[in-house]
Amino acid sequence: MDSVSNVNIGDYLKLTGEADEFFQKTELKIITTLSVLSTGNPLPAPVTINLPVSAVPDLESYEGMLVTFPQQLSVTETFTLGRFGEVLLSANGRLFNPTSFIDPNDNPASGTTSSGNGNVSAVNTQQDLNNRSQILMDDGSTVQNPPIVPYLNSADTTLRIGSTITSLTGVLDFDFSVYRLQPTISPAINYVPRPAVPSVGAANLRIASFNVLNFFNGDGLGGGFPTSRGANTLSEFNRQRVKIIEAIKSLNADVVGLIEMENDGNGSNSAIADLVNGLNAATATGTYAFIADPTGANGNTGTDAIKVP
């Protein structure tokens, strides 16, 4: 039997094995025979898939195949881009939570009721359409928190919702209960520009909010990692810290409400003090200050690991 390691792209194979589902992913295992019959063969043309599909399970028949999505697909979610190199794409524009524009309570929506289920079927129908209209674009890697995040615009190192891709081609895969595409051709992304800053007229106070995504600074002295919810290492924390400081500084807001800050008080080694010190170092001494937690048990901030200062 030829070694699997000796198999190359374009080889025509004959093999014997056992078909299996590994975490719902189709595979061949216990290969007993494998022969390379010829080499250098042209690959078959990719199979065309158009979204929305009739039903999500229909994609099962294309699993492991070279496929192409010829239509324009929109970037509709980037939540796992920085962590897993994944981008959710959708047909016919961005996807929105059905209840953001469909009232589940009554039909027609009266705007005066907060209970009932007269329009739940419309919500479910829209959610089904959303599910059938999307595909996850992966990066072909299992690295978590990749040092180089894929698919970013080199001009401003971001990928904004609403950016588009046309003629996406790759191998249809299935992992973590989601059908996904591993591109074999680098996708050509049409990056949408940053929206213009809205005009607010005459004003002299800018207020913003910012999710610092579990900003935990260990013991505040360079140790104490991994933390309960935040960074696993000092290096990972410093990477997070630099990006958050730059983002908050760029907001140039007079007041910033923070979300997911470590709930460890106001001391000199606390997370909030660490962040404010970093902001002042990046701007000028005294530019930023924080409002101390109110007095009381645990600063009246509750017992959760994070707080909203």
PDB file of C-alpha atoms in Angstrom, residues 18-309:
ATOM      1  CA  GLU A  18     -14.312   2.421   6.023  1.00  0.00           C
ATOM      2  CA  ALA A  19     -16.675   5.384   5.710  1.00  0.00           C
ATOM      3  CA  ASP A  20     -17.245   7.038   9.067  1.00  0.00           C
ATOM      4  CA  GLU A  21     -18.688  10.139  10.709  1.00  0.00           C
ATOM      5  CA  PHE A  22     -16.280  11.802  13.144  1.00  0.00           C
ATOM      6  CA  PHE A  23     -18.154  14.495  15.076  1.00  0.00           C
ATOM      7  CA  GLN A  24     -20.597  14.506  12.111  1.00  0.00           C
ATOM      8  CA  LYS A  25     -17.725  15.019   9.669  1.00  0.00           C
ATOM      9  CA  THR A  26     -17.486  12.422   6.911  1.00  0.00           C
ATOM     10  CA  GLU A  27     -14.138  10.633   6.723  1.00  0.00           C
ATOM     11  CA  LEU A  28     -12.472   7.457   5.551  1.00  0.00           C
ATOM     12  CA  LYS A  29     -10.668   5.429   8.185  1.00  0.00           C
ATOM     13  CA  ILE A  30      -8.873   2.091   8.442  1.00  0.00           C
ATOM     14  CA  ILE A  31      -7.389   2.407   4.957  1.00  0.00           C
ATOM     15  CA  THR A  32      -6.399  -1.115   3.892  1.00  0.00           C
ATOM     16  CA  THR A  33      -5.355  -0.442   0.294  1.00  0.00           C
ATOM     17  CA  LEU A  34      -4.214   2.720  -1.439  1.00  0.00           C
ATOM     18  CA  SER A  35      -2.709   2.852  -4.892  1.00  0.00           C
ATOM     19  CA  VAL A  36      -1.743   5.837  -7.048  1.00  0.00           C
ATOM     20  CA  LEU A  37      -3.021   4.993 -10.522  1.00  0.00           C
ATOM     21  CA  SER A  38      -1.810   8.174 -12.242  1.00  0.00           C
ATOM     22  CA  THR A  39      -0.407  11.602 -11.389  1.00  0.00           C
ATOM     23  CA  GLY A  40      -0.677  15.175 -12.599  1.00  0.00           C
ATOM     24  CA  ASN A  41      -4.366  14.968 -13.402  1.00  0.00           C
ATOM     25  CA  PRO A  42      -6.343  18.210 -13.725  1.00  0.00           C
ATOM     26  CA  LEU A  43      -8.718  18.816 -10.848  1.00  0.00           C
ATOM     27  CA  PRO A  44     -12.436  18.693 -11.571  1.00  0.00           C
ATOM     28  CA  ALA A  45     -14.229  21.989 -11.963  1.00  0.00           C
ATOM     29  CA  PRO A  46     -15.780  23.241  -8.714  1.00  0.00           C
ATOM     30  CA  VAL A  47     -19.440  22.464  -8.162  1.00  0.00           C
ATOM     31  CA  THR A  48     -21.661  25.558  -8.074  1.00  0.00           C
ATOM     32  CA  ILE A  49     -23.716  26.257  -4.956  1.00  0.00           C
ATOM     33  CA  ASN A  50     -26.124  29.149  -4.729  1.00  0.00           C
ATOM     34  CA  LEU A  51     -27.462  30.552  -1.489  1.00  0.00           C
ATOM     35  CA  PRO A  52     -29.975  30.277   0.006  1.00  0.00           C
ATOM     36  CA  VAL A  53     -30.017  26.487  -0.209  1.00  0.00           C
ATOM     37  CA  SER A  54     -33.336  24.679   0.055  1.00  0.00           C
ATOM     38  CA  ALA A  55     -32.325  23.252   3.439  1.00  0.00           C
ATOM     39  CA  VAL A  56     -29.091  23.456   5.426  1.00  0.00           C
ATOM     40  CA  PRO A  57     -28.624  19.625   5.418  1.00  0.00           C
ATOM     41  CA  ASP A  58     -28.489  19.793   1.601  1.00  0.00           C
ATOM     42  CA  LEU A  59     -24.877  20.944   1.984  1.00  0.00           C
ATOM     43  CA  GLU A  60     -23.993  17.474   3.302  1.00  0.00           C
ATOM     44  CA  SER A  61     -23.903  16.121  -0.253  1.00  0.00           C
ATOM     45  CA  TYR A  62     -21.086  18.563  -1.119  1.00  0.00           C
ATOM     46  CA  GLU A  63     -18.962  17.962   1.974  1.00  0.00           C
ATOM     47  CA  GLY A  64     -15.289  17.499   1.061  1.00  0.00           C
ATOM     48  CA  MET A  65     -15.841  18.685  -2.518  1.00  0.00           C
ATOM     49  CA  LEU A  66     -14.388  21.647  -4.385  1.00  0.00           C
ATOM     50  CA  VAL A  67     -17.240  24.141  -4.676  1.00  0.00           C
ATOM     51  CA  THR A  68     -17.818  27.725  -5.706  1.00  0.00           C
ATOM     52  CA  PHE A  69     -20.352  30.332  -4.644  1.00  0.00           C
ATOM     53  CA  PRO A  70     -20.633  32.537  -7.764  1.00  0.00           C
ATOM     54  CA  GLN A  71     -22.915  35.170  -6.286  1.00  0.00           C
ATOM     55  CA  GLN A  72     -21.917  38.214  -4.262  1.00  0.00           C
ATOM     56  CA  LEU A  73     -21.665  37.364  -0.571  1.00  0.00           C
ATOM     57  CA  SER A  74     -21.612  39.962   2.178  1.00  0.00           C
ATOM     58  CA  VAL A  75     -19.585  39.919   5.384  1.00  0.00           C
ATOM     59  CA  THR A  76     -22.348  39.641   7.955  1.00  0.00           C
ATOM     60  CA  GLU A  77     -20.410  38.722  11.126  1.00  0.00           C
ATOM     61  CA  THR A  78     -16.755  38.846  12.228  1.00  0.00           C
ATOM     62  CA  PHE A  79     -17.190  37.777  15.869  1.00  0.00           C
ATOM     63  CA  THR A  80     -14.777  34.824  15.582  1.00  0.00           C
ATOM     64  CA  LEU A  81     -12.384  36.366  13.063  1.00  0.00           C
ATOM     65  CA  GLY A  82      -9.697  37.386  15.546  1.00  0.00           C
ATOM     66  CA  ARG A  83      -9.947  34.176  17.551  1.00  0.00           C
ATOM     67  CA  PHE A  84     -10.423  31.467  14.913  1.00  0.00           C
ATOM     68  CA  GLY A  85      -9.937  33.181  11.543  1.00  0.00           C
ATOM     69  CA  GLU A  86     -13.608  32.782  10.624  1.00  0.00           C
ATOM     70  CA  VAL A  87     -15.932  35.136   8.725  1.00  0.00           C
ATOM     71  CA  LEU A  88     -19.672  34.580   8.314  1.00  0.00           C
ATOM     72  CA  LEU A  89     -20.871  35.411   4.796  1.00  0.00           C
ATOM     73  CA  SER A  90     -24.436  35.732   3.519  1.00  0.00           C
ATOM     74  CA  ALA A  91     -26.327  36.073   0.274  1.00  0.00           C
ATOM     75  CA  ASN A  92     -28.602  39.023  -0.509  1.00  0.00           C
ATOM     76  CA  GLY A  93     -26.864  41.400   1.857  1.00  0.00           C
ATOM     77  CA  ARG A  94     -26.251  41.372   5.585  1.00  0.00           C
ATOM     78  CA  LEU A  95     -28.324  39.246   7.929  1.00  0.00           C
ATOM     79  CA  PHE A  96     -30.172  40.709  10.883  1.00  0.00           C
ATOM     80  CA  ASN A  97     -31.805  39.120  13.900  1.00  0.00           C
ATOM     81  CA  PRO A  98     -35.411  38.522  12.786  1.00  0.00           C
ATOM     82  CA  THR A  99     -36.863  40.166  15.885  1.00  0.00           C
ATOM     83  CA  SER A 100     -35.061  43.387  15.030  1.00  0.00           C
ATOM     84  CA  PHE A 101     -37.633  43.975  12.292  1.00  0.00           C
ATOM     85  CA  ILE A 102     -40.386  41.403  12.910  1.00  0.00           C
ATOM     86  CA  ASP A 103     -42.620  41.719  15.958  1.00  0.00           C
ATOM     87  CA  PRO A 104     -43.143  38.190  17.350  1.00  0.00           C
ATOM     88  CA  ASN A 105     -46.077  39.265  19.512  1.00  0.00           C
ATOM     89  CA  ASP A 106     -48.787  40.350  17.116  1.00  0.00           C
ATOM     90  CA  ASN A 107     -49.502  40.723  13.421  1.00  0.00           C
ATOM     91  CA  PRO A 108     -49.926  43.421  12.387  1.00  0.00           C
ATOM     92  CA  ALA A 109     -47.630  44.895  15.006  1.00  0.00           C
ATOM     93  CA  SER A 110     -49.521  47.344  17.170  1.00  0.00           C
ATOM     94  CA  GLY A 111     -46.587  48.502  19.250  1.00  0.00           C
ATOM     95  CA  THR A 112     -48.730  48.301  22.364  1.00  0.00           C
ATOM     96  CA  THR A 113     -48.285  44.693  23.452  1.00  0.00           C
ATOM     97  CA  SER A 114     -45.303  42.873  24.928  1.00  0.00           C
ATOM     98  CA  SER A 115     -46.836  39.424  25.145  1.00  0.00           C
ATOM     99  CA  GLY A 116     -48.406  36.905  22.844  1.00  0.00           C
ATOM    100  CA  ASN A 117     -47.195  34.769  19.970  1.00  0.00           C
ATOM    101  CA  GLY A 118     -49.350  35.823  17.057  1.00  0.00           C
ATOM    102  CA  ASN A 119     -46.357  36.396  14.762  1.00  0.00           C
ATOM    103  CA  VAL A 120     -43.828  33.826  15.979  1.00  0.00           C
ATOM    104  CA  SER A 121     -44.128  31.846  12.757  1.00  0.00           C
ATOM    105  CA  ALA A 122     -42.892  34.850  10.774  1.00  0.00           C
ATOM    106  CA  VAL A 123     -39.855  35.123  13.038  1.00  0.00           C
ATOM    107  CA  ASN A 124     -39.093  31.416  12.632  1.00  0.00           C
ATOM    108  CA  THR A 125     -39.509  31.639   8.867  1.00  0.00           C
ATOM    109  CA  GLN A 126     -37.049  34.521   8.662  1.00  0.00           C
ATOM    110  CA  GLN A 127     -34.546  32.724  10.898  1.00  0.00           C
ATOM    111  CA  ASP A 128     -34.767  29.658   8.662  1.00  0.00           C
ATOM    112  CA  LEU A 129     -34.044  31.845   5.636  1.00  0.00           C
ATOM    113  CA  ASN A 130     -31.069  33.375   7.464  1.00  0.00           C
ATOM    114  CA  ASN A 131     -29.694  29.910   8.234  1.00  0.00           C
ATOM    115  CA  ARG A 132     -30.033  28.837   4.585  1.00  0.00           C
ATOM    116  CA  SER A 133     -28.431  32.046   3.295  1.00  0.00           C
ATOM    117  CA  GLN A 134     -25.078  31.849   5.074  1.00  0.00           C
ATOM    118  CA  ILE A 135     -21.744  30.074   4.889  1.00  0.00           C
ATOM    119  CA  LEU A 136     -18.739  30.350   7.192  1.00  0.00           C
ATOM    120  CA  MET A 137     -15.446  31.203   5.489  1.00  0.00           C
ATOM    121  CA  ASP A 138     -12.589  29.630   7.437  1.00  0.00           C
ATOM    122  CA  ASP A 139      -8.837  30.116   7.145  1.00  0.00           C
ATOM    123  CA  GLY A 140      -7.764  26.461   6.915  1.00  0.00           C
ATOM    124  CA  SER A 141      -6.054  26.670  10.289  1.00  0.00           C
ATOM    125  CA  THR A 142      -6.765  25.290  13.749  1.00  0.00           C
ATOM    126  CA  VAL A 143      -4.679  27.986  15.473  1.00  0.00           C
ATOM    127  CA  GLN A 144      -6.570  29.909  18.149  1.00  0.00           C
ATOM    128  CA  ASN A 145      -5.874  33.658  18.328  1.00  0.00           C
ATOM    129  CA  PRO A 146      -3.658  33.621  15.206  1.00  0.00           C
ATOM    130  CA  PRO A 147      -0.740  36.067  15.363  1.00  0.00           C
ATOM    131  CA  ILE A 148      -1.718  37.322  11.907  1.00  0.00           C
ATOM    132  CA  VAL A 149      -5.484  37.678  11.518  1.00  0.00           C
ATOM    133  CA  PRO A 150      -6.562  36.704   7.987  1.00  0.00           C
ATOM    134  CA  TYR A 151      -8.783  38.593   5.549  1.00  0.00           C
ATOM    135  CA  LEU A 152      -8.005  42.058   6.906  1.00  0.00           C
ATOM    136  CA  ASN A 153      -7.692  45.144   4.722  1.00  0.00           C
ATOM    137  CA  SER A 154      -3.988  45.970   4.681  1.00  0.00           C
ATOM    138  CA  ALA A 155      -4.825  49.664   4.413  1.00  0.00           C
ATOM    139  CA  ASP A 156      -6.440  49.877   7.837  1.00  0.00           C
ATOM    140  CA  THR A 157      -6.133  46.321   9.275  1.00  0.00           C
ATOM    141  CA  THR A 158      -9.856  45.744   9.581  1.00  0.00           C
ATOM    142  CA  LEU A 159     -12.706  43.875   7.921  1.00  0.00           C
ATOM    143  CA  ARG A 160     -15.964  45.778   8.148  1.00  0.00           C
ATOM    144  CA  ILE A 161     -19.436  44.304   8.079  1.00  0.00           C
ATOM    145  CA  GLY A 162     -20.915  44.807   4.618  1.00  0.00           C
ATOM    146  CA  SER A 163     -17.707  44.113   2.719  1.00  0.00           C
ATOM    147  CA  THR A 164     -18.337  41.726  -0.187  1.00  0.00           C
ATOM    148  CA  ILE A 165     -16.800  38.719  -1.946  1.00  0.00           C
ATOM    149  CA  THR A 166     -17.754  37.376  -5.365  1.00  0.00           C
ATOM    150  CA  SER A 167     -16.939  33.895  -6.730  1.00  0.00           C
ATOM    151  CA  LEU A 168     -15.755  32.311  -3.494  1.00  0.00           C
ATOM    152  CA  THR A 169     -14.091  28.950  -4.210  1.00  0.00           C
ATOM    153  CA  GLY A 170     -12.749  26.254  -1.917  1.00  0.00           C
ATOM    154  CA  VAL A 171     -13.402  22.925  -0.211  1.00  0.00           C
ATOM    155  CA  LEU A 172     -16.676  22.579   1.669  1.00  0.00           C
ATOM    156  CA  ASP A 173     -15.901  21.422   5.197  1.00  0.00           C
ATOM    157  CA  PHE A 174     -17.860  20.673   8.362  1.00  0.00           C
ATOM    158  CA  ASP A 175     -16.542  21.327  11.853  1.00  0.00           C
ATOM    159  CA  PHE A 176     -18.037  22.355  15.192  1.00  0.00           C
ATOM    160  CA  SER A 177     -21.554  21.739  13.842  1.00  0.00           C
ATOM    161  CA  VAL A 178     -21.167  24.331  11.069  1.00  0.00           C
ATOM    162  CA  TYR A 179     -20.654  24.000   7.314  1.00  0.00           C
ATOM    163  CA  ARG A 180     -17.677  26.096   6.298  1.00  0.00           C
ATOM    164  CA  LEU A 181     -15.549  26.813   3.263  1.00  0.00           C
ATOM    165  CA  GLN A 182     -11.782  26.431   3.269  1.00  0.00           C
ATOM    166  CA  PRO A 183     -10.759  28.711   0.344  1.00  0.00           C
ATOM    167  CA  THR A 184      -8.376  27.258  -2.233  1.00  0.00           C
ATOM    168  CA  ILE A 185      -8.212  30.597  -4.038  1.00  0.00           C
ATOM    169  CA  SER A 186      -7.505  33.694  -1.988  1.00  0.00           C
ATOM    170  CA  PRO A 187     -10.839  35.556  -1.835  1.00  0.00           C
ATOM    171  CA  ALA A 188     -10.959  38.963  -3.495  1.00  0.00           C
ATOM    172  CA  ILE A 189     -12.642  41.134  -0.894  1.00  0.00           C
ATOM    173  CA  ASN A 190     -14.281  44.441  -1.713  1.00  0.00           C
ATOM    174  CA  TYR A 191     -13.671  46.303   1.536  1.00  0.00           C
ATOM    175  CA  VAL A 192     -16.308  48.856   2.430  1.00  0.00           C
ATOM    176  CA  PRO A 193     -14.916  52.141   3.753  1.00  0.00           C
ATOM    177  CA  ARG A 194     -15.380  53.351   7.288  1.00  0.00           C
ATOM    178  CA  PRO A 195     -18.661  55.260   7.568  1.00  0.00           C
ATOM    179  CA  ALA A 196     -18.410  59.000   7.929  1.00  0.00           C
ATOM    180  CA  VAL A 197     -18.610  60.356  11.460  1.00  0.00           C
ATOM    181  CA  PRO A 198     -22.212  61.460  11.999  1.00  0.00           C
ATOM    182  CA  SER A 199     -22.839  65.144  12.481  1.00  0.00           C
ATOM    183  CA  VAL A 200     -24.355  65.972  15.854  1.00  0.00           C
ATOM    184  CA  GLY A 201     -24.545  69.724  15.448  1.00  0.00           C
ATOM    185  CA  ALA A 202     -23.413  72.071  18.172  1.00  0.00           C
ATOM    186  CA  ALA A 203     -22.051  70.007  21.059  1.00  0.00           C
ATOM    187  CA  ASN A 204     -19.196  70.127  23.518  1.00  0.00           C
ATOM    188  CA  LEU A 205     -19.421  66.696  25.161  1.00  0.00           C
ATOM    189  CA  ARG A 206     -18.723  63.325  23.566  1.00  0.00           C
ATOM    190  CA  ILE A 207     -19.875  60.184  25.412  1.00  0.00           C
ATOM    191  CA  ALA A 208     -18.976  56.647  24.304  1.00  0.00           C
ATOM    192  CA  SER A 209     -19.119  53.066  25.520  1.00  0.00           C
ATOM    193  CA  PHE A 210     -16.517  50.385  24.916  1.00  0.00           C
ATOM    194  CA  ASN A 211     -16.360  46.643  25.574  1.00  0.00           C
ATOM    195  CA  VAL A 212     -12.847  45.849  26.805  1.00  0.00           C
ATOM    196  CA  LEU A 213     -13.504  42.102  26.406  1.00  0.00           C
ATOM    197  CA  ASN A 214     -12.547  40.788  29.847  1.00  0.00           C
ATOM    198  CA  PHE A 215      -9.694  43.167  30.611  1.00  0.00           C
ATOM    199  CA  PHE A 216      -7.890  41.245  33.403  1.00  0.00           C
ATOM    200  CA  ASN A 217      -4.347  42.393  34.260  1.00  0.00           C
ATOM    201  CA  GLY A 218      -3.348  39.454  36.452  1.00  0.00           C
ATOM    202  CA  ASP A 219      -1.903  40.626  39.749  1.00  0.00           C
ATOM    203  CA  GLY A 220      -1.059  44.008  38.248  1.00  0.00           C
ATOM    204  CA  LEU A 221       2.661  43.323  38.602  1.00  0.00           C
ATOM    205  CA  GLY A 222       3.223  41.160  35.536  1.00  0.00           C
ATOM    206  CA  GLY A 223       2.125  37.901  37.129  1.00  0.00           C
ATOM    207  CA  GLY A 224      -1.129  36.173  37.971  1.00  0.00           C
ATOM    208  CA  PHE A 225      -1.739  34.622  34.557  1.00  0.00           C
ATOM    209  CA  PRO A 226      -3.786  32.850  33.321  1.00  0.00           C
ATOM    210  CA  THR A 227      -6.710  34.879  34.650  1.00  0.00           C
ATOM    211  CA  SER A 228     -10.214  33.595  35.285  1.00  0.00           C
ATOM    212  CA  ARG A 229     -11.772  35.176  32.215  1.00  0.00           C
ATOM    213  CA  GLY A 230      -9.159  37.261  30.462  1.00  0.00           C
ATOM    214  CA  ALA A 231      -5.696  36.710  29.025  1.00  0.00           C
ATOM    215  CA  ASN A 232      -3.844  33.444  29.504  1.00  0.00           C
ATOM    216  CA  THR A 233      -0.381  35.009  29.469  1.00  0.00           C
ATOM    217  CA  LEU A 234       1.259  38.374  30.071  1.00  0.00           C
ATOM    218  CA  SER A 235       2.137  38.532  26.373  1.00  0.00           C
ATOM    219  CA  GLU A 236      -1.486  37.952  25.403  1.00  0.00           C
ATOM    220  CA  PHE A 237      -2.638  40.614  27.860  1.00  0.00           C
ATOM    221  CA  ASN A 238      -0.148  43.164  26.547  1.00  0.00           C
ATOM    222  CA  ARG A 239      -1.371  42.522  23.029  1.00  0.00           C
ATOM    223  CA  GLN A 240      -4.950  43.099  24.165  1.00  0.00           C
ATOM    224  CA  ARG A 241      -3.970  46.170  26.169  1.00  0.00           C
ATOM    225  CA  VAL A 242      -2.207  47.930  23.298  1.00  0.00           C
ATOM    226  CA  LYS A 243      -5.185  47.497  20.969  1.00  0.00           C
ATOM    227  CA  ILE A 244      -7.746  48.638  23.553  1.00  0.00           C
ATOM    228  CA  ILE A 245      -5.728  51.716  24.500  1.00  0.00           C
ATOM    229  CA  GLU A 246      -5.371  52.717  20.856  1.00  0.00           C
ATOM    230  CA  ALA A 247      -9.089  52.197  20.218  1.00  0.00           C
ATOM    231  CA  ILE A 248     -10.232  54.217  23.238  1.00  0.00           C
ATOM    232  CA  LYS A 249      -7.736  56.966  22.468  1.00  0.00           C
ATOM    233  CA  SER A 250      -9.072  57.162  18.915  1.00  0.00           C
ATOM    234  CA  LEU A 251     -12.617  57.620  20.230  1.00  0.00           C
ATOM    235  CA  ASN A 252     -11.445  60.901  21.733  1.00  0.00           C
ATOM    236  CA  ALA A 253     -14.476  60.840  24.030  1.00  0.00           C
ATOM    237  CA  ASP A 254     -14.921  62.947  27.151  1.00  0.00           C
ATOM    238  CA  VAL A 255     -16.670  60.131  29.007  1.00  0.00           C
ATOM    239  CA  VAL A 256     -16.257  56.413  28.291  1.00  0.00           C
ATOM    240  CA  GLY A 257     -18.396  53.710  29.889  1.00  0.00           C
ATOM    241  CA  LEU A 258     -16.499  50.416  29.985  1.00  0.00           C
ATOM    242  CA  ILE A 259     -17.917  46.900  29.754  1.00  0.00           C
ATOM    243  CA  GLU A 260     -16.290  43.652  30.991  1.00  0.00           C
ATOM    244  CA  MET A 261     -13.655  45.297  33.185  1.00  0.00           C
ATOM    245  CA  GLU A 262     -12.132  43.070  35.860  1.00  0.00           C
ATOM    246  CA  ASN A 263     -13.966  43.592  39.146  1.00  0.00           C
ATOM    247  CA  ASP A 264     -10.897  43.999  41.355  1.00  0.00           C
ATOM    248  CA  GLY A 265     -11.365  47.397  42.958  1.00  0.00           C
ATOM    249  CA  ASN A 266      -9.581  50.720  42.436  1.00  0.00           C
ATOM    250  CA  GLY A 267      -6.107  50.061  43.819  1.00  0.00           C
ATOM    251  CA  SER A 268      -2.897  50.961  42.080  1.00  0.00           C
ATOM    252  CA  ASN A 269      -2.595  47.410  40.687  1.00  0.00           C
ATOM    253  CA  SER A 270      -6.244  47.107  39.638  1.00  0.00           C
ATOM    254  CA  ALA A 271      -7.293  46.566  36.039  1.00  0.00           C
ATOM    255  CA  ILE A 272      -9.018  49.946  35.769  1.00  0.00           C
ATOM    256  CA  ALA A 273      -5.939  51.745  37.099  1.00  0.00           C
ATOM    257  CA  ASP A 274      -3.757  49.808  34.672  1.00  0.00           C
ATOM    258  CA  LEU A 275      -5.891  50.855  31.715  1.00  0.00           C
ATOM    259  CA  VAL A 276      -6.062  54.508  32.739  1.00  0.00           C
ATOM    260  CA  ASN A 277      -2.286  54.594  33.285  1.00  0.00           C
ATOM    261  CA  GLY A 278      -1.834  53.199  29.791  1.00  0.00           C
ATOM    262  CA  LEU A 279      -4.167  55.773  28.284  1.00  0.00           C
ATOM    263  CA  ASN A 280      -2.333  58.626  29.983  1.00  0.00           C
ATOM    264  CA  ALA A 281       1.006  57.254  28.817  1.00  0.00           C
ATOM    265  CA  ALA A 282      -0.366  57.176  25.263  1.00  0.00           C
ATOM    266  CA  THR A 283      -1.723  60.737  25.463  1.00  0.00           C
ATOM    267  CA  ALA A 284      -0.631  63.057  28.274  1.00  0.00           C
ATOM    268  CA  THR A 285      -0.525  62.881  32.051  1.00  0.00           C
ATOM    269  CA  GLY A 286      -3.920  63.640  33.547  1.00  0.00           C
ATOM    270  CA  THR A 287      -5.857  63.214  30.314  1.00  0.00           C
ATOM    271  CA  TYR A 288      -7.846  60.281  31.685  1.00  0.00           C
ATOM    272  CA  ALA A 289      -9.092  59.415  35.158  1.00  0.00           C
ATOM    273  CA  PHE A 290     -11.547  56.839  36.448  1.00  0.00           C
ATOM    274  CA  ILE A 291     -14.499  57.142  38.796  1.00  0.00           C
ATOM    275  CA  ALA A 292     -13.822  55.072  41.879  1.00  0.00           C
ATOM    276  CA  ASP A 293     -16.282  52.359  42.854  1.00  0.00           C
ATOM    277  CA  PRO A 294     -18.785  53.494  45.482  1.00  0.00           C
ATOM    278  CA  THR A 295     -18.088  52.529  49.065  1.00  0.00           C
ATOM    279  CA  GLY A 296     -19.685  49.381  50.436  1.00  0.00           C
ATOM    280  CA  ALA A 297     -19.223  45.657  50.246  1.00  0.00           C
ATOM    281  CA  ASN A 298     -16.951  44.926  47.271  1.00  0.00           C
ATOM    282  CA  GLY A 299     -17.402  48.539  46.201  1.00  0.00           C
ATOM    283  CA  ASN A 300     -21.083  47.839  45.595  1.00  0.00           C
ATOM    284  CA  THR A 301     -20.056  46.269  42.276  1.00  0.00           C
ATOM    285  CA  GLY A 302     -21.411  42.810  43.057  1.00  0.00           C
ATOM    286  CA  THR A 303     -19.576  39.521  43.197  1.00  0.00           C
ATOM    287  CA  ASP A 304     -19.189  38.787  39.495  1.00  0.00           C
ATOM    288  CA  ALA A 305     -15.693  38.653  37.985  1.00  0.00           C
ATOM    289  CA  ILE A 306     -16.399  41.679  35.799  1.00  0.00           C
ATOM    290  CA  LYS A 307     -18.046  45.060  36.270  1.00  0.00           C
ATOM    291  CA  VAL A 308     -19.256  48.043  34.273  1.00  0.00           C
ATOM    292  CA  PRO A 309     -17.303  51.099  35.479  1.00  0.00           C
TER     293      PRO A 309
END
